[in-house]
Amino acid sequence: LTALKQSIKLLRSNGVLGVVVDRNEDQKGVKIKFFGHDTIVATGIAKMALRTNSPIVLGIARRLNTYRFSLTFEEPIEPVGSASNEEDVKALMTKVFARVQYHISKNPEQWVLLQPVWPRPDADEQ
């Protein structure tokens, strides 16, 4: 909780906060389409952006060779709406993951999937 409060304070003072995308182990968040399939994504970055009116700038690190990377920053994604409105949060996360999907599609060899992103269908659905 202390880190979250410090992050919000930093953003409200026009600071820059870096957040690394990670898997959603708790499966809590909003359901969005990712590569055409439903998945649940964590909403922390969207809620912080909406609460502080801070843009989200996606940074893409691409491996070039041993110990070398290329880093590209996307145009800012401006938050619209309220952190307490699930549809606003979902819309923002959909925009973020659409950009992630674009970059993965462009260079799929750059993405390593160590955990499932999409929930397994229930046995009843098969």
mmCIF file of C-alpha atoms in Angstrom:
data_model
loop_
_atom_site.group_PDB
_atom_site.id
_atom_site.type_symbol
_atom_site.label_atom_id
_atom_site.label_comp_id
_atom_site.label_asym_id
_atom_site.label_seq_id
_atom_site.Cartn_x
_atom_site.Cartn_y
_atom_site.Cartn_z
ATOM 1 C CA LEU A 1 0.000 0.000 0.000
ATOM 2 C CA THR A 2 2.896 2.350 0.727
ATOM 3 C CA ALA A 3 4.290 1.875 -2.793
ATOM 4 C CA LEU A 4 0.864 2.600 -4.312
ATOM 5 C CA LYS A 5 0.488 5.799 -2.277
ATOM 6 C CA GLN A 6 3.990 6.913 -3.274
ATOM 7 C CA SER A 7 3.225 6.139 -6.930
ATOM 8 C CA ILE A 8 0.018 8.211 -6.865
ATOM 9 C CA LYS A 9 1.856 11.072 -5.138
ATOM 10 C CA LEU A 10 4.613 10.946 -7.760
ATOM 11 C CA LEU A 11 2.127 11.025 -10.650
ATOM 12 C CA ARG A 12 0.158 13.884 -9.095
ATOM 13 C CA SER A 13 3.376 15.920 -8.893
ATOM 14 C CA ASN A 14 3.985 15.364 -12.645
ATOM 15 C CA GLY A 15 6.622 12.705 -12.023
ATOM 16 C CA VAL A 16 7.297 9.690 -14.213
ATOM 17 C CA LEU A 17 6.481 6.172 -13.027
ATOM 18 C CA GLY A 18 7.703 3.056 -14.807
ATOM 19 C CA VAL A 19 5.599 -0.098 -14.521
ATOM 20 C CA VAL A 20 6.597 -3.428 -16.040
ATOM 21 C CA VAL A 21 3.784 -5.496 -17.537
ATOM 22 C CA ASP A 22 3.499 -8.821 -15.761
ATOM 23 C CA ARG A 23 1.084 -11.697 -15.702
ATOM 24 C CA ASN A 24 -2.186 -11.447 -13.794
ATOM 25 C CA GLU A 25 -1.845 -14.268 -11.267
ATOM 26 C CA ASP A 26 -4.950 -13.342 -9.281
ATOM 27 C CA GLN A 27 -7.186 -13.230 -12.366
ATOM 28 C CA LYS A 28 -8.760 -10.049 -10.989
ATOM 29 C CA GLY A 29 -9.414 -7.111 -13.246
ATOM 30 C CA VAL A 30 -11.361 -6.533 -16.444
ATOM 31 C CA LYS A 31 -12.050 -8.854 -19.333
ATOM 32 C CA ILE A 32 -10.725 -7.655 -22.700
ATOM 33 C CA LYS A 33 -10.012 -9.206 -26.082
ATOM 34 C CA PHE A 34 -6.355 -10.042 -26.669
ATOM 35 C CA PHE A 35 -5.496 -11.740 -29.958
ATOM 36 C CA GLY A 36 -9.217 -12.387 -30.435
ATOM 37 C CA HIS A 37 -9.766 -14.198 -27.146
ATOM 38 C CA ASP A 38 -11.096 -13.048 -23.793
ATOM 39 C CA THR A 39 -8.534 -12.618 -21.050
ATOM 40 C CA ILE A 40 -8.554 -10.866 -17.700
ATOM 41 C CA VAL A 41 -6.001 -8.104 -17.197
ATOM 42 C CA ALA A 42 -4.975 -6.277 -14.053
ATOM 43 C CA THR A 43 -6.250 -2.703 -13.928
ATOM 44 C CA GLY A 44 -3.658 -0.955 -11.748
ATOM 45 C CA ILE A 45 -2.078 1.167 -14.467
ATOM 46 C CA ALA A 46 -5.442 2.287 -15.828
ATOM 47 C CA LYS A 47 -6.784 3.210 -12.402
ATOM 48 C CA MET A 48 -3.636 5.158 -11.507
ATOM 49 C CA ALA A 49 -3.715 6.979 -14.853
ATOM 50 C CA LEU A 50 -7.400 7.829 -14.482
ATOM 51 C CA ARG A 51 -7.037 8.959 -10.850
ATOM 52 C CA THR A 52 -4.112 11.249 -11.628
ATOM 53 C CA ASN A 53 -4.997 12.209 -15.217
ATOM 54 C CA SER A 54 -1.590 10.869 -16.275
ATOM 55 C CA PRO A 55 -0.994 9.555 -19.794
ATOM 56 C CA ILE A 56 0.249 6.008 -20.292
ATOM 57 C CA VAL A 57 3.345 5.770 -22.468
ATOM 58 C CA LEU A 58 4.094 2.267 -23.642
ATOM 59 C CA GLY A 59 7.782 1.410 -23.936
ATOM 60 C CA ILE A 60 8.790 -1.567 -26.070
ATOM 61 C CA ALA A 61 12.196 -3.199 -25.528
ATOM 62 C CA ARG A 62 13.323 -5.309 -28.473
ATOM 63 C CA ARG A 63 16.256 -7.718 -28.201
ATOM 64 C CA LEU A 64 18.843 -7.057 -30.918
ATOM 65 C CA ASN A 65 21.565 -9.494 -29.893
ATOM 66 C CA THR A 66 23.475 -10.427 -26.783
ATOM 67 C CA TYR A 67 23.346 -7.516 -24.321
ATOM 68 C CA ARG A 68 21.802 -5.090 -26.825
ATOM 69 C CA PHE A 69 18.260 -3.765 -26.972
ATOM 70 C CA SER A 70 16.285 -1.194 -28.890
ATOM 71 C CA LEU A 71 13.802 0.830 -26.850
ATOM 72 C CA THR A 72 10.826 2.511 -28.501
ATOM 73 C CA PHE A 73 8.275 4.730 -26.773
ATOM 74 C CA GLU A 74 4.736 4.966 -28.144
ATOM 75 C CA GLU A 75 2.635 8.101 -28.342
ATOM 76 C CA PRO A 76 0.883 8.766 -25.009
ATOM 77 C CA ILE A 77 -2.494 7.170 -24.358
ATOM 78 C CA GLU A 78 -4.581 9.818 -22.623
ATOM 79 C CA PRO A 79 -6.915 8.589 -19.875
ATOM 80 C CA VAL A 80 -10.583 9.473 -20.306
ATOM 81 C CA GLY A 81 -13.151 9.014 -17.576
ATOM 82 C CA SER A 82 -13.070 7.856 -13.987
ATOM 83 C CA ALA A 83 -11.130 5.154 -12.150
ATOM 84 C CA SER A 84 -14.371 4.170 -10.401
ATOM 85 C CA ASN A 85 -16.138 3.464 -13.721
ATOM 86 C CA GLU A 86 -15.313 -0.088 -14.862
ATOM 87 C CA GLU A 87 -16.144 0.730 -18.495
ATOM 88 C CA ASP A 88 -13.630 3.610 -18.491
ATOM 89 C CA VAL A 89 -10.991 1.342 -16.959
ATOM 90 C CA LYS A 90 -11.773 -1.389 -19.500
ATOM 91 C CA ALA A 91 -11.594 1.068 -22.418
ATOM 92 C CA LEU A 92 -8.168 2.292 -21.312
ATOM 93 C CA MET A 93 -6.815 -1.236 -20.807
ATOM 94 C CA THR A 94 -8.191 -2.221 -24.224
ATOM 95 C CA LYS A 95 -6.214 0.637 -25.816
ATOM 96 C CA VAL A 96 -3.041 -0.368 -23.984
ATOM 97 C CA PHE A 97 -3.318 -4.042 -24.920
ATOM 98 C CA ALA A 98 -4.174 -3.211 -28.540
ATOM 99 C CA ARG A 99 -0.758 -1.547 -28.762
ATOM 100 C CA VAL A 100 0.930 -4.476 -27.009
ATOM 101 C CA GLN A 101 -0.786 -6.853 -29.430
ATOM 102 C CA TYR A 102 0.437 -4.794 -32.394
ATOM 103 C CA HIS A 103 4.049 -5.048 -31.249
ATOM 104 C CA ILE A 104 3.825 -8.754 -30.493
ATOM 105 C CA SER A 105 2.267 -9.362 -33.928
ATOM 106 C CA LYS A 106 5.042 -7.390 -35.587
ATOM 107 C CA ASN A 107 7.836 -9.306 -33.800
ATOM 108 C CA PRO A 108 6.420 -12.489 -32.223
ATOM 109 C CA GLU A 109 9.900 -13.905 -31.634
ATOM 110 C CA GLN A 110 10.394 -11.155 -29.045
ATOM 111 C CA TRP A 111 7.623 -12.427 -26.777
ATOM 112 C CA VAL A 112 8.161 -15.224 -24.269
ATOM 113 C CA LEU A 113 5.046 -16.699 -22.699
ATOM 114 C CA LEU A 114 5.837 -18.495 -19.444
ATOM 115 C CA GLN A 115 2.318 -18.582 -17.992
ATOM 116 C CA PRO A 116 -1.096 -18.915 -19.661
ATOM 117 C CA VAL A 117 -2.636 -15.594 -20.691
ATOM 118 C CA TRP A 118 -6.030 -16.986 -21.601
ATOM 119 C CA PRO A 119 -8.135 -19.009 -19.146
ATOM 120 C CA ARG A 120 -8.645 -22.660 -20.007
ATOM 121 C CA PRO A 121 -12.164 -23.521 -21.090
ATOM 122 C CA ASP A 122 -14.163 -25.432 -18.502
ATOM 123 C CA ALA A 123 -14.610 -29.119 -19.152
ATOM 124 C CA ASP A 124 -18.350 -28.385 -19.649
ATOM 125 C CA GLU A 125 -17.573 -26.102 -22.593
ATOM 126 C CA GLN A 126 -15.505 -28.661 -24.515
#
